[in-house]
GROMACS .gro file of C-alpha atoms in nm:
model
  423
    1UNK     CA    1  -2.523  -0.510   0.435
    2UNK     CA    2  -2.866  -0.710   0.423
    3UNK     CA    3  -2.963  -1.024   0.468
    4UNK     CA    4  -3.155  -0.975   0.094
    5UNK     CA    5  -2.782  -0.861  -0.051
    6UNK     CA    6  -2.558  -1.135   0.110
    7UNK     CA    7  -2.801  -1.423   0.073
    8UNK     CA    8  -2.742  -1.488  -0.286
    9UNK     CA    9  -2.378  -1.438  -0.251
   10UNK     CA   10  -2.316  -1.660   0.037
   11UNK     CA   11  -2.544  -1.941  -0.183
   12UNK     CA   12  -2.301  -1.875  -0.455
   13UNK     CA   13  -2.033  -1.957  -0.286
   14UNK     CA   14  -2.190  -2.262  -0.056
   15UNK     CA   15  -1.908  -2.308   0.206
   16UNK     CA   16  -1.760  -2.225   0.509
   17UNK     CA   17  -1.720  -1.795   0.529
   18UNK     CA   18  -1.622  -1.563   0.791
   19UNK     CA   19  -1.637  -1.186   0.877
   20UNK     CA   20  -1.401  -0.986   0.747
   21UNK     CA   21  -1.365  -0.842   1.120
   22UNK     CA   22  -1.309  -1.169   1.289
   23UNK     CA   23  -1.001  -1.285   1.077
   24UNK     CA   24  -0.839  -0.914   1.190
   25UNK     CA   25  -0.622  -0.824   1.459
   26UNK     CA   26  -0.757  -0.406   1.335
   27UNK     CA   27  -0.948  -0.259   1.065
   28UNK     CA   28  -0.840   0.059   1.078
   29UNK     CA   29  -1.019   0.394   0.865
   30UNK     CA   30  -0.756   0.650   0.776
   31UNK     CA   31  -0.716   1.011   0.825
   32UNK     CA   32  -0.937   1.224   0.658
   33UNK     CA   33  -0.709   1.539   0.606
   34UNK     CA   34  -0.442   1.593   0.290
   35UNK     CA   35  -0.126   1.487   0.447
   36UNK     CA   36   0.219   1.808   0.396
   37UNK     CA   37   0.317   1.672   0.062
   38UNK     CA   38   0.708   1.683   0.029
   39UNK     CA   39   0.928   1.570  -0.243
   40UNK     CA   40   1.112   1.294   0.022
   41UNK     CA   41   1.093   1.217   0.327
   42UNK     CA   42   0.798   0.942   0.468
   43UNK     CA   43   0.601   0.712   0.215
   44UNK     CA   44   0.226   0.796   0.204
   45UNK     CA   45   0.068   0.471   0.003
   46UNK     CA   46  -0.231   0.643  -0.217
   47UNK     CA   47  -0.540   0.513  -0.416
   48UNK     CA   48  -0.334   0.486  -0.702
   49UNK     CA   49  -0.066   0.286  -0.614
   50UNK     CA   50  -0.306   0.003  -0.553
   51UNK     CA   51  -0.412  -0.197  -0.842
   52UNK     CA   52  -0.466  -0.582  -0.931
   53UNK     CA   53  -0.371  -0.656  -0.569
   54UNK     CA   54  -0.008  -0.464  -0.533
   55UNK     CA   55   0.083  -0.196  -0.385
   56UNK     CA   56   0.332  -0.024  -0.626
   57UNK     CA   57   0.593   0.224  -0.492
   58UNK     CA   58   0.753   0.315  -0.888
   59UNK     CA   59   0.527   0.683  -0.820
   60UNK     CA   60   0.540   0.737  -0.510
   61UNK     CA   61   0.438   1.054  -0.245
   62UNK     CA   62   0.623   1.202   0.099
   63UNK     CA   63   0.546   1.379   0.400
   64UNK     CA   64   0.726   1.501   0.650
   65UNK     CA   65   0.790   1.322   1.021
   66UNK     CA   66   0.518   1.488   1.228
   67UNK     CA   67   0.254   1.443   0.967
   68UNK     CA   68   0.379   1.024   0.943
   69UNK     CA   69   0.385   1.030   1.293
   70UNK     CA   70  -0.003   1.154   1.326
   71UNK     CA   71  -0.125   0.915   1.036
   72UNK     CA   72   0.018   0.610   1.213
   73UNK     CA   73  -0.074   0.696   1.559
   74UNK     CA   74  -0.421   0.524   1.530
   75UNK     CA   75  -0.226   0.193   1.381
   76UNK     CA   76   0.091   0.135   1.251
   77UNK     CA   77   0.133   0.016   0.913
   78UNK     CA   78   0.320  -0.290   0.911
   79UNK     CA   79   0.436  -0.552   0.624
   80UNK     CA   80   0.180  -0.819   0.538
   81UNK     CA   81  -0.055  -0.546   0.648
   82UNK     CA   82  -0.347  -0.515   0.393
   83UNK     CA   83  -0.467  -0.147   0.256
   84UNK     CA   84  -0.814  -0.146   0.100
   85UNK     CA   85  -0.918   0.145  -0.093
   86UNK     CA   86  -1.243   0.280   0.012
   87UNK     CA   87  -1.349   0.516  -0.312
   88UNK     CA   88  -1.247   0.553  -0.688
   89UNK     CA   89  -1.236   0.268  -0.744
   90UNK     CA   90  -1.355   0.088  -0.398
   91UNK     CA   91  -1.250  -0.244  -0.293
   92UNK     CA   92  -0.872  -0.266  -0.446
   93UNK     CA   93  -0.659  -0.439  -0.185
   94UNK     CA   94  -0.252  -0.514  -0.175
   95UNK     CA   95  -0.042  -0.551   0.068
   96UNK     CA   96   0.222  -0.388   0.215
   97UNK     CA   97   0.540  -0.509   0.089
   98UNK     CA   98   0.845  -0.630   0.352
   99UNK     CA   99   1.112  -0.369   0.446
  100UNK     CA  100   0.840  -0.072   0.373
  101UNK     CA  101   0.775   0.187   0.602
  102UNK     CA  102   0.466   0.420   0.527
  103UNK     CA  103   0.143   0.553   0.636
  104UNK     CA  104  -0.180   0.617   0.436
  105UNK     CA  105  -0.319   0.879   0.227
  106UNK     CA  106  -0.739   0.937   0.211
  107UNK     CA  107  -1.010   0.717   0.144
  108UNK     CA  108  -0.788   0.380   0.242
  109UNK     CA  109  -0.814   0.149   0.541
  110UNK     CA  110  -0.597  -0.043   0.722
  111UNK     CA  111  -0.638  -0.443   0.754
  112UNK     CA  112  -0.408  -0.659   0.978
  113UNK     CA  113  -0.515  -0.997   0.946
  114UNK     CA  114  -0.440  -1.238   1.269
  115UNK     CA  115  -0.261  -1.476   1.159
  116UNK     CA  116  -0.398  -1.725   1.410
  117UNK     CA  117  -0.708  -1.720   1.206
  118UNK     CA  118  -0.595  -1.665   0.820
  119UNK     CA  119  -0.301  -1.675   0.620
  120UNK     CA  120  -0.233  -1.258   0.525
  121UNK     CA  121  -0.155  -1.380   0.160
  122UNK     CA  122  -0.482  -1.616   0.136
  123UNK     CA  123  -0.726  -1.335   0.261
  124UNK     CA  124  -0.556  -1.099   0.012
  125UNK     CA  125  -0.631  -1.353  -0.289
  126UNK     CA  126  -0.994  -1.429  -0.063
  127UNK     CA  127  -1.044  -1.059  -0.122
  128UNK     CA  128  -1.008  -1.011  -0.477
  129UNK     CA  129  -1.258  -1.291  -0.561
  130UNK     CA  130  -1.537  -1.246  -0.703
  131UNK     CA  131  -1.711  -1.383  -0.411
  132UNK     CA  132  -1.587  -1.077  -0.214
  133UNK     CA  133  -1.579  -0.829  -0.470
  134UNK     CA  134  -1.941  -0.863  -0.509
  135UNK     CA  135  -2.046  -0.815  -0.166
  136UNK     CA  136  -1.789  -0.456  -0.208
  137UNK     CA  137  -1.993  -0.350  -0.490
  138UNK     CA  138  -2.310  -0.445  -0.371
  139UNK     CA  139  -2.246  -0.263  -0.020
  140UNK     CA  140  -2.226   0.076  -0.153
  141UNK     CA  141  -2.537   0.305  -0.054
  142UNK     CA  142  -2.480   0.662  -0.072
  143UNK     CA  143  -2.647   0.716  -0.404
  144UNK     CA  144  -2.376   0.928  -0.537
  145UNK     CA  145  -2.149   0.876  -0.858
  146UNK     CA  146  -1.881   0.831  -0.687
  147UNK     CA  147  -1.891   0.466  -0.490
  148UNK     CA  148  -1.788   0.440  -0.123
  149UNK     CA  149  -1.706   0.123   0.086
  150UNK     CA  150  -1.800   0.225   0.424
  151UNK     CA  151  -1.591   0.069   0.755
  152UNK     CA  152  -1.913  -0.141   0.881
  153UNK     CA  153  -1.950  -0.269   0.565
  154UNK     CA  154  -1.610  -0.357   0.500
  155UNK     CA  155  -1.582  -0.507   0.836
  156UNK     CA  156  -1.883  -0.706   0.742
  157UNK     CA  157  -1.752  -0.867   0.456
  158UNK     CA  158  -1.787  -1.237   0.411
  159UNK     CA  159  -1.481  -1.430   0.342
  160UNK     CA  160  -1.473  -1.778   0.239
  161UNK     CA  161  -1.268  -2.036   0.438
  162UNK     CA  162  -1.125  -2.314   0.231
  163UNK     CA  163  -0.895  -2.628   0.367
  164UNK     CA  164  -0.543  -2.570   0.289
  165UNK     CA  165  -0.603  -2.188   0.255
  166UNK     CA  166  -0.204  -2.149   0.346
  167UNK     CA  167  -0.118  -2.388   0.037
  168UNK     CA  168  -0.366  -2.169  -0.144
  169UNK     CA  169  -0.215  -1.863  -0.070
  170UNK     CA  170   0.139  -1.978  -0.118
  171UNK     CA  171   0.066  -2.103  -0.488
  172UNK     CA  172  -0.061  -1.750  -0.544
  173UNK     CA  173   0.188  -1.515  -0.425
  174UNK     CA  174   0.436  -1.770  -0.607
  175UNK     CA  175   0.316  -1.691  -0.946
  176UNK     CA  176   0.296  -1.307  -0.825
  177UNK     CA  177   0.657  -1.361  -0.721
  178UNK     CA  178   0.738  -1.485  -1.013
  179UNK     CA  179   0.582  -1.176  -1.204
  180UNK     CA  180   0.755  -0.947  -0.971
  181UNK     CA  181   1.092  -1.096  -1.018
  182UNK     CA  182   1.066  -1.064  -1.404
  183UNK     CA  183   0.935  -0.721  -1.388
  184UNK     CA  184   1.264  -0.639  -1.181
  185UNK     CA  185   1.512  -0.772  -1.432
  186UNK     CA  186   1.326  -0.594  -1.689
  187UNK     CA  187   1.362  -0.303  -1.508
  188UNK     CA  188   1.744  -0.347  -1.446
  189UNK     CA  189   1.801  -0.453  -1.789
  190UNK     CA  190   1.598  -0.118  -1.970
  191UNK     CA  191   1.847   0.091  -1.728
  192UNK     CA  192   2.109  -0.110  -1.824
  193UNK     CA  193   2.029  -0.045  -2.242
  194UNK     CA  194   1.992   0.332  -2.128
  195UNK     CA  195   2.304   0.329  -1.959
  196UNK     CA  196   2.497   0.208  -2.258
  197UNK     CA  197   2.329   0.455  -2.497
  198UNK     CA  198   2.371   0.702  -2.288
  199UNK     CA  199   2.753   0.634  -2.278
  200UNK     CA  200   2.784   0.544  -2.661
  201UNK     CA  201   2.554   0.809  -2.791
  202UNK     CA  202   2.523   1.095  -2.529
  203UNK     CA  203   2.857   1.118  -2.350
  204UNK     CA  204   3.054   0.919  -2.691
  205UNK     CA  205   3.250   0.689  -2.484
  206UNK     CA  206   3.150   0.414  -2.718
  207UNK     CA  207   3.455   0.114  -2.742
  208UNK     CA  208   3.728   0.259  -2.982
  209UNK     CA  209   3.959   0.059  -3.200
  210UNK     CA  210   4.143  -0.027  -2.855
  211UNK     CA  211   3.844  -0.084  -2.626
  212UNK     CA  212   3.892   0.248  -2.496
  213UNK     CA  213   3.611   0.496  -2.410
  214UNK     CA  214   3.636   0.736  -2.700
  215UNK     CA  215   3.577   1.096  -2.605
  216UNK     CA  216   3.764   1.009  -2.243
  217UNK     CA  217   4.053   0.893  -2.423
  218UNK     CA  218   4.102   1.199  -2.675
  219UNK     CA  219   3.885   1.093  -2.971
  220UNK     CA  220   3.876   1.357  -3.240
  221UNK     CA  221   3.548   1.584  -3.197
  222UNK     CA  222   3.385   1.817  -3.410
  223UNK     CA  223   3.098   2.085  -3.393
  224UNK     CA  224   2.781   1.990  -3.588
  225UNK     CA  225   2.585   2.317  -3.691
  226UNK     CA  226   2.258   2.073  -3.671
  227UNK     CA  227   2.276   1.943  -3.324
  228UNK     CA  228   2.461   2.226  -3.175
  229UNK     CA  229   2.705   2.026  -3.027
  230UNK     CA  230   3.011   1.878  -3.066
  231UNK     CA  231   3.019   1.514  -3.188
  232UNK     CA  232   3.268   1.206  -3.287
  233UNK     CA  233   3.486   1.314  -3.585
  234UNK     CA  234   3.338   1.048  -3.862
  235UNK     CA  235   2.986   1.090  -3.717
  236UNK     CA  236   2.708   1.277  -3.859
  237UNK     CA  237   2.352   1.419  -3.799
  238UNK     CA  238   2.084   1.175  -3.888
  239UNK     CA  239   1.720   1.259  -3.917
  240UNK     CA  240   1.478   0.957  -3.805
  241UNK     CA  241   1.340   0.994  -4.177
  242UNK     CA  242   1.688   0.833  -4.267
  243UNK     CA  243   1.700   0.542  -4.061
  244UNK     CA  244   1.360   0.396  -4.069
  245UNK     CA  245   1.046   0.438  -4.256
  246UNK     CA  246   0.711   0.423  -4.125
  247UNK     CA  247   0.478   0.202  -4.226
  248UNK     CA  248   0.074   0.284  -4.320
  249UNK     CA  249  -0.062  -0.045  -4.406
  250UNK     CA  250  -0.414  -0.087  -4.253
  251UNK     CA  251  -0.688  -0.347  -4.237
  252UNK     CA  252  -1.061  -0.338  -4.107
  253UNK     CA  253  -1.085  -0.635  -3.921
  254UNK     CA  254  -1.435  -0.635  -3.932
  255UNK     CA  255  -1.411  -0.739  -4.238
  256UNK     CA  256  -1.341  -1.097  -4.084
  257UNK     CA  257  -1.518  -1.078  -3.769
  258UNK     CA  258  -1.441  -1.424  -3.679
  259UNK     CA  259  -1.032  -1.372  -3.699
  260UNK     CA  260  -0.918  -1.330  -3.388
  261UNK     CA  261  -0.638  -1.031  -3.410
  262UNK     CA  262  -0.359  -0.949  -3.126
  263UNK     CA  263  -0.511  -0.598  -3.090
  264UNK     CA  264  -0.275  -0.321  -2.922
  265UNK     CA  265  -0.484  -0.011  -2.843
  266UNK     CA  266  -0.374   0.269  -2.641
  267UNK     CA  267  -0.659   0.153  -2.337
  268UNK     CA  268  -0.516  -0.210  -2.353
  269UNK     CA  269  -0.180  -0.129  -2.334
  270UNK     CA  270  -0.205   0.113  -2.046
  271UNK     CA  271  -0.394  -0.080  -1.836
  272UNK     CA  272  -0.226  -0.459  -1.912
  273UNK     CA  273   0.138  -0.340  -2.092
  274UNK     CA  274   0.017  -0.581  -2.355
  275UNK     CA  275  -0.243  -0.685  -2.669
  276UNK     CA  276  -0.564  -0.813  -2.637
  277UNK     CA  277  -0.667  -1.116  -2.829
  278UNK     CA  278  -0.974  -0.934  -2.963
  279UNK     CA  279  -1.248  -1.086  -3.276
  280UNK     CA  280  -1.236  -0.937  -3.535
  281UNK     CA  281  -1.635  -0.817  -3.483
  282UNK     CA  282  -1.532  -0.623  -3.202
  283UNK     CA  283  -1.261  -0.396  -3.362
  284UNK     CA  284  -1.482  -0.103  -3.506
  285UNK     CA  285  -1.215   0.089  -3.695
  286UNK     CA  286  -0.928   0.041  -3.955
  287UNK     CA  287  -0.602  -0.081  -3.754
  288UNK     CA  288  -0.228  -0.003  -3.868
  289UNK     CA  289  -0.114  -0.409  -3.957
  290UNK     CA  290   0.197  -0.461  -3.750
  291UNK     CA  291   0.529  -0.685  -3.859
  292UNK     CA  292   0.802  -0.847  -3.645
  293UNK     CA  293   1.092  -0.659  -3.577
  294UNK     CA  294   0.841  -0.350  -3.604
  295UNK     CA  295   0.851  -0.076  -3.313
  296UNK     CA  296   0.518   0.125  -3.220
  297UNK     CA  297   0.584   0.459  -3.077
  298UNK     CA  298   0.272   0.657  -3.019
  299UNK     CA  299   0.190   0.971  -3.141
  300UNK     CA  300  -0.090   1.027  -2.838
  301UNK     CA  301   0.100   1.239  -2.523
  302UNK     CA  302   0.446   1.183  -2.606
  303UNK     CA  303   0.527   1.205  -2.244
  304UNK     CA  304   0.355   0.880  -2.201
  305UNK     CA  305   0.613   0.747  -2.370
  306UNK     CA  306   0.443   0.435  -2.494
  307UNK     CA  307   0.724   0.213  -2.682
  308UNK     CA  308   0.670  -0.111  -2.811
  309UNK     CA  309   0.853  -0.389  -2.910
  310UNK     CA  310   0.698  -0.691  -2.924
  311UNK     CA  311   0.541  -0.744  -3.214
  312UNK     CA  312   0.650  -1.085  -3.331
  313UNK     CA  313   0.292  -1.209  -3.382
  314UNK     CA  314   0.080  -1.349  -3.602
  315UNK     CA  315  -0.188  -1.145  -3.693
  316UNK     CA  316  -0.110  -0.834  -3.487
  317UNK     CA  317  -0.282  -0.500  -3.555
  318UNK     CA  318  -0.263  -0.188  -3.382
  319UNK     CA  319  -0.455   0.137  -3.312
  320UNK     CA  320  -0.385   0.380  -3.559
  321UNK     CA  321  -0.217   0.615  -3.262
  322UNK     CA  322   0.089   0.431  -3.266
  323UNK     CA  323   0.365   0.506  -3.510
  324UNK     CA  324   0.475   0.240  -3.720
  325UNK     CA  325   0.839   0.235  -3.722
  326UNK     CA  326   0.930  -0.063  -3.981
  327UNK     CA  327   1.303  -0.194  -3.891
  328UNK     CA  328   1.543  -0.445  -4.094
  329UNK     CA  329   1.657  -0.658  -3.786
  330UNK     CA  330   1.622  -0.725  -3.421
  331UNK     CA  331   1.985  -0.495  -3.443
  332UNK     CA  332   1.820  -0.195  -3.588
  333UNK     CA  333   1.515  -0.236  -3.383
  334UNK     CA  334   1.731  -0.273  -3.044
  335UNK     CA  335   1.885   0.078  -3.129
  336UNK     CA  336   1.588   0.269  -3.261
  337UNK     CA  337   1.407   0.181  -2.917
  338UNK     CA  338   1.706   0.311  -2.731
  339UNK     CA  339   1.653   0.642  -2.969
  340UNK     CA  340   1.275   0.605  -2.890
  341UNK     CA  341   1.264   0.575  -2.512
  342UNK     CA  342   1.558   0.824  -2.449
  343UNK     CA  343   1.462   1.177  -2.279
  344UNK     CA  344   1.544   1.382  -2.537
  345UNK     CA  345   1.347   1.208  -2.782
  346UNK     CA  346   1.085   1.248  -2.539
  347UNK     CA  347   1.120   1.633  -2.444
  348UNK     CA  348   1.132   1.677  -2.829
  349UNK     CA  349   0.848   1.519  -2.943
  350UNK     CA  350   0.627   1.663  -2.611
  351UNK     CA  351   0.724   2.030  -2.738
  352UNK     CA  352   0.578   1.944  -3.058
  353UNK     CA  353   0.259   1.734  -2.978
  354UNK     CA  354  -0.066   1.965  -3.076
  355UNK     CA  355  -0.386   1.975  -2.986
  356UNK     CA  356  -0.693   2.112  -2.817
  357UNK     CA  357  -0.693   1.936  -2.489
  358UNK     CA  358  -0.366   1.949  -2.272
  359UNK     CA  359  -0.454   1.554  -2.206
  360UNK     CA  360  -0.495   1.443  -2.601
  361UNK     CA  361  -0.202   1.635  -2.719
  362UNK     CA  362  -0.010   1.441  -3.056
  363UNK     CA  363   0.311   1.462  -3.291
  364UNK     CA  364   0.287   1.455  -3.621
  365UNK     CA  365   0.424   1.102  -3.775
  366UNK     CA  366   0.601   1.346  -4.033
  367UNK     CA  367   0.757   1.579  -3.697
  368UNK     CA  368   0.812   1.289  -3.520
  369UNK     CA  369   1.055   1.144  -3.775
  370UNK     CA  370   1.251   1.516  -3.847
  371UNK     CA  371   1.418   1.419  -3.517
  372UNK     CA  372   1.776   1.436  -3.520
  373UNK     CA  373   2.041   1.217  -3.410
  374UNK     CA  374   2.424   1.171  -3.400
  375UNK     CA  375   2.470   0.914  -3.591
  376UNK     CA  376   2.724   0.620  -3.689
  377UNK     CA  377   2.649   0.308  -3.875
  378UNK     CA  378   2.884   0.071  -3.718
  379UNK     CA  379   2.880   0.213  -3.364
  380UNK     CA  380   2.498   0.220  -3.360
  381UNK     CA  381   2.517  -0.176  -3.546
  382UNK     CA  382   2.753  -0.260  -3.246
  383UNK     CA  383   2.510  -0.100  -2.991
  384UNK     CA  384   2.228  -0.312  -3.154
  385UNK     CA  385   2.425  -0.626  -3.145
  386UNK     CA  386   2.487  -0.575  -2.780
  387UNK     CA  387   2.146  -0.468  -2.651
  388UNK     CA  388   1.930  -0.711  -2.876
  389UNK     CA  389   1.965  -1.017  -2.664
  390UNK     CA  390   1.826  -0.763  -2.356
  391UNK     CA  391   1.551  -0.647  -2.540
  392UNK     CA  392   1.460  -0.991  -2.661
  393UNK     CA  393   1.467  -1.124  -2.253
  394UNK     CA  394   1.268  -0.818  -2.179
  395UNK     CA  395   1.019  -0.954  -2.442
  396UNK     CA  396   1.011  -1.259  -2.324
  397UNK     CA  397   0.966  -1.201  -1.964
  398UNK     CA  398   0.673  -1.001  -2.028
  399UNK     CA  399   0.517  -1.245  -2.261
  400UNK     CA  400   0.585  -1.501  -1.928
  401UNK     CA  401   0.436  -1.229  -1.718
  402UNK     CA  402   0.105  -1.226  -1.973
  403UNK     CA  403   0.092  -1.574  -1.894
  404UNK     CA  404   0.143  -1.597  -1.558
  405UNK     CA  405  -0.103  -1.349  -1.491
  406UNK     CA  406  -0.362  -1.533  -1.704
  407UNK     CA  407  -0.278  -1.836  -1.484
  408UNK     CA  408  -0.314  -1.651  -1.181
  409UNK     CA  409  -0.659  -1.518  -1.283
  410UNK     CA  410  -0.801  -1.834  -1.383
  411UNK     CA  411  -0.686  -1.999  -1.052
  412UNK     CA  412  -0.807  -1.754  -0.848
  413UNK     CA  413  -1.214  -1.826  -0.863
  414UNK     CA  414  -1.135  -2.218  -0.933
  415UNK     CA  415  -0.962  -2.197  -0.632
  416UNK     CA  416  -1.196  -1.941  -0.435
  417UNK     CA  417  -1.486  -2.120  -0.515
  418UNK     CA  418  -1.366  -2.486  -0.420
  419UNK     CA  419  -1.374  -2.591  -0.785
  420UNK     CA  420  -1.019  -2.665  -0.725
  421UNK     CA  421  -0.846  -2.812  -0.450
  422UNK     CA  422  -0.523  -2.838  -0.363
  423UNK     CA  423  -0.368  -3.163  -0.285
   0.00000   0.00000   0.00000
């Protein structure tokens, strides 16, 4: 990097900074070969399983035990370990978490800060600044469209040194903690609602007049020409179209471009799992308006399988590739998201999406909602009862996680930049 590129950055910042390389035990390029891709066996981390300064394992690829044993021989991934990503996009960074064992796909590198120098969890915040992520974006030089962080370059990087950077670092990964711990009991509580469905509406082992599992305890079953299946005697085949309506009320909120709207879009959600708080100047098209209690399934690849329910906000709008499903009560809703999230919903709506690209295939609202169900009004009012309180806490730690995020964010730089200091 140049003395003409740094210069400004290093005034920017105005304190104390080191290189990258002298904070680091290694800084270690990996492999430049596609690794035997298995479906188990060793964890290869990838580009895409860094983002926003994680390293997430939900999607995650295999090799087998000579390949692991090659791609670690140069430097063995350890946790607290850093991974950079080197192209598309350059300069994410996370950190490897404890109890993982794994080795590196392409286009990543390998940090191990020395903890005699810098805290790991301070240089991964210090790396994410802006301070830093300037100098990454400013470093690349090859001309092409796709951006690469080269090793000198990286090893080059200037990172600042602030008092208390352990402190720093600690109030950081708290919050991230935090977020992590809520995402897990989300994640333990949607298995949990699937579990029961499954049970009550799948396998119909649903509580009986006794408490007993119904179909496991010789409940009366009968074959339903419409599902093609045998189902509770008392139950019925339901389509969508007769539990919930959808709802087509729009608004251009251009129309007051000063209004700020809670604006779901397809993008937003995808990338943040949430709305964006979004004027109503820079929404350029009519938006479905959106209720409490509503549920937004969208129509855009099925397989996506983009469900939401929380949409107890004022002034919330969404893109007009969501489904409005309009629901009574928190009871109804709590059921019709089990319906909507369940794999044969899923599977049925994927087989009838449309389209001319593979990757913008859609169902039909009016398709969508010819899905069929077995269906009971009490059992599925007692399911709703039961799983409502989850899918409220789910709501609620996300909305937490929203915040905590935006916290984290807006320490970050404050922090980075010595605008804030911690006592």
């Amino acid at each position: 990097m140049s003395a003409k590129e740094t210069m400004p950055l290093k005034l920017a910042f105005g304190g104390k900074t080191a290189q990258l390389q002298h904070l680091c035990s290694a800084i270690t390029d990996c492999h430049h070969s596609t690794p035997n891709w298995l479906d188990s066996g060793h964890i290869v981390v990838r580009s895409e399983n860094i983002k926003r300064g994680k390293i997430s394992l939900q999607k995650v690829s295999y090799t087998d035990g000579a390949t692991f044993q090659e791609r670690i021989a140069r430097s063995v991934p350890e946790a607290g370990d850093l991974i950079v990503t080197r192209e598309a996009p350059m300069g994410e960074v996370g950190m490897i978490p404890d109890g993982v064992q794994c080795c590196l796909g392409q286009r990543l590198v390998l940090v191990k800060p020395d903890s005699s120098k810098i805290n790991r969890h301070y240089l991964l915040y210090a790396m994410q600044s802006e301070f830093v992520q300037k100098q990454i974006g400013a470093s690349d030089e090859t001309g092409s469209t796709v951006s690469n962080l080269r090793i000198p370059a990286l090893k080059e990087l200037l990172i600042p040194l602030l008092d208390r950077a352990e402190e720093i670092g600690a109030i950081l990964s708290a919050l991230d903690a935090k977020i992590d711990l809520n995402n897990r009991i989300n994640a333990e509580l949607e298995a949990l609602a699937k579990t029961i469905y499954d049970y009550w509406f799948v396998q119909f082992d649903f509580p009986d007049a006794h408490g007993r599992p119904y179909k496991t305890s010789g409940g009366a079953m009968v074959w339903n020409d419409t599902l093609k299946r045998e189902i509770p005697a008392g139950w019925e085949a339901r389509q969508l179209a007769n539990l919930v309506r959808i709802s087509t009320s729009s608004i251009n909120p251009s129309d007051t471009p000063e209004k700020l709207f809670r604006h779901l879009s397809i993008p937003g959600f995808d990338a943040t799992g949430s709305f964006l708080v979004e004027p109503g100047s820079a929404i350029g098209s009519n938006k479905f308006m959106v209720m409490a209690r509503d549920l937004l399934v969208s129509k855009l690849n099925p397989w996506a399988n983009r469900v939401i329910a929380d949409t107890d906000h004022v002034d919330m709008i969404c893109s007009t590739e969501f489904v409005v499903w309009r629901c009574g009560s928190s009871v109804q809703q709590a059921y019709l998201n089990a319906v909507a999230t369940h794999p044969r919903f899923i599977t049925y709506c994927t087989r009838s999406a449309s389209g001319t690209s593979n990757s913008h295939r859609r169902v039909n609202p009016q398709v969508m909602m010819r899905y069929q169900v077995p269906y009971h009004e009490d059992v599925a009012e007692r399911f709703g009862h039961l799983v409502a309180p989850m899918l409220a806490l789910r709501t609620r730690n996300a909305n937490e996680n929203t915040e905590l995020t935006q916290l984290r964010d807006w320490l970050l730089p404050l922090l980075m930049n010595g605008q804030v200091r911690v006592s």
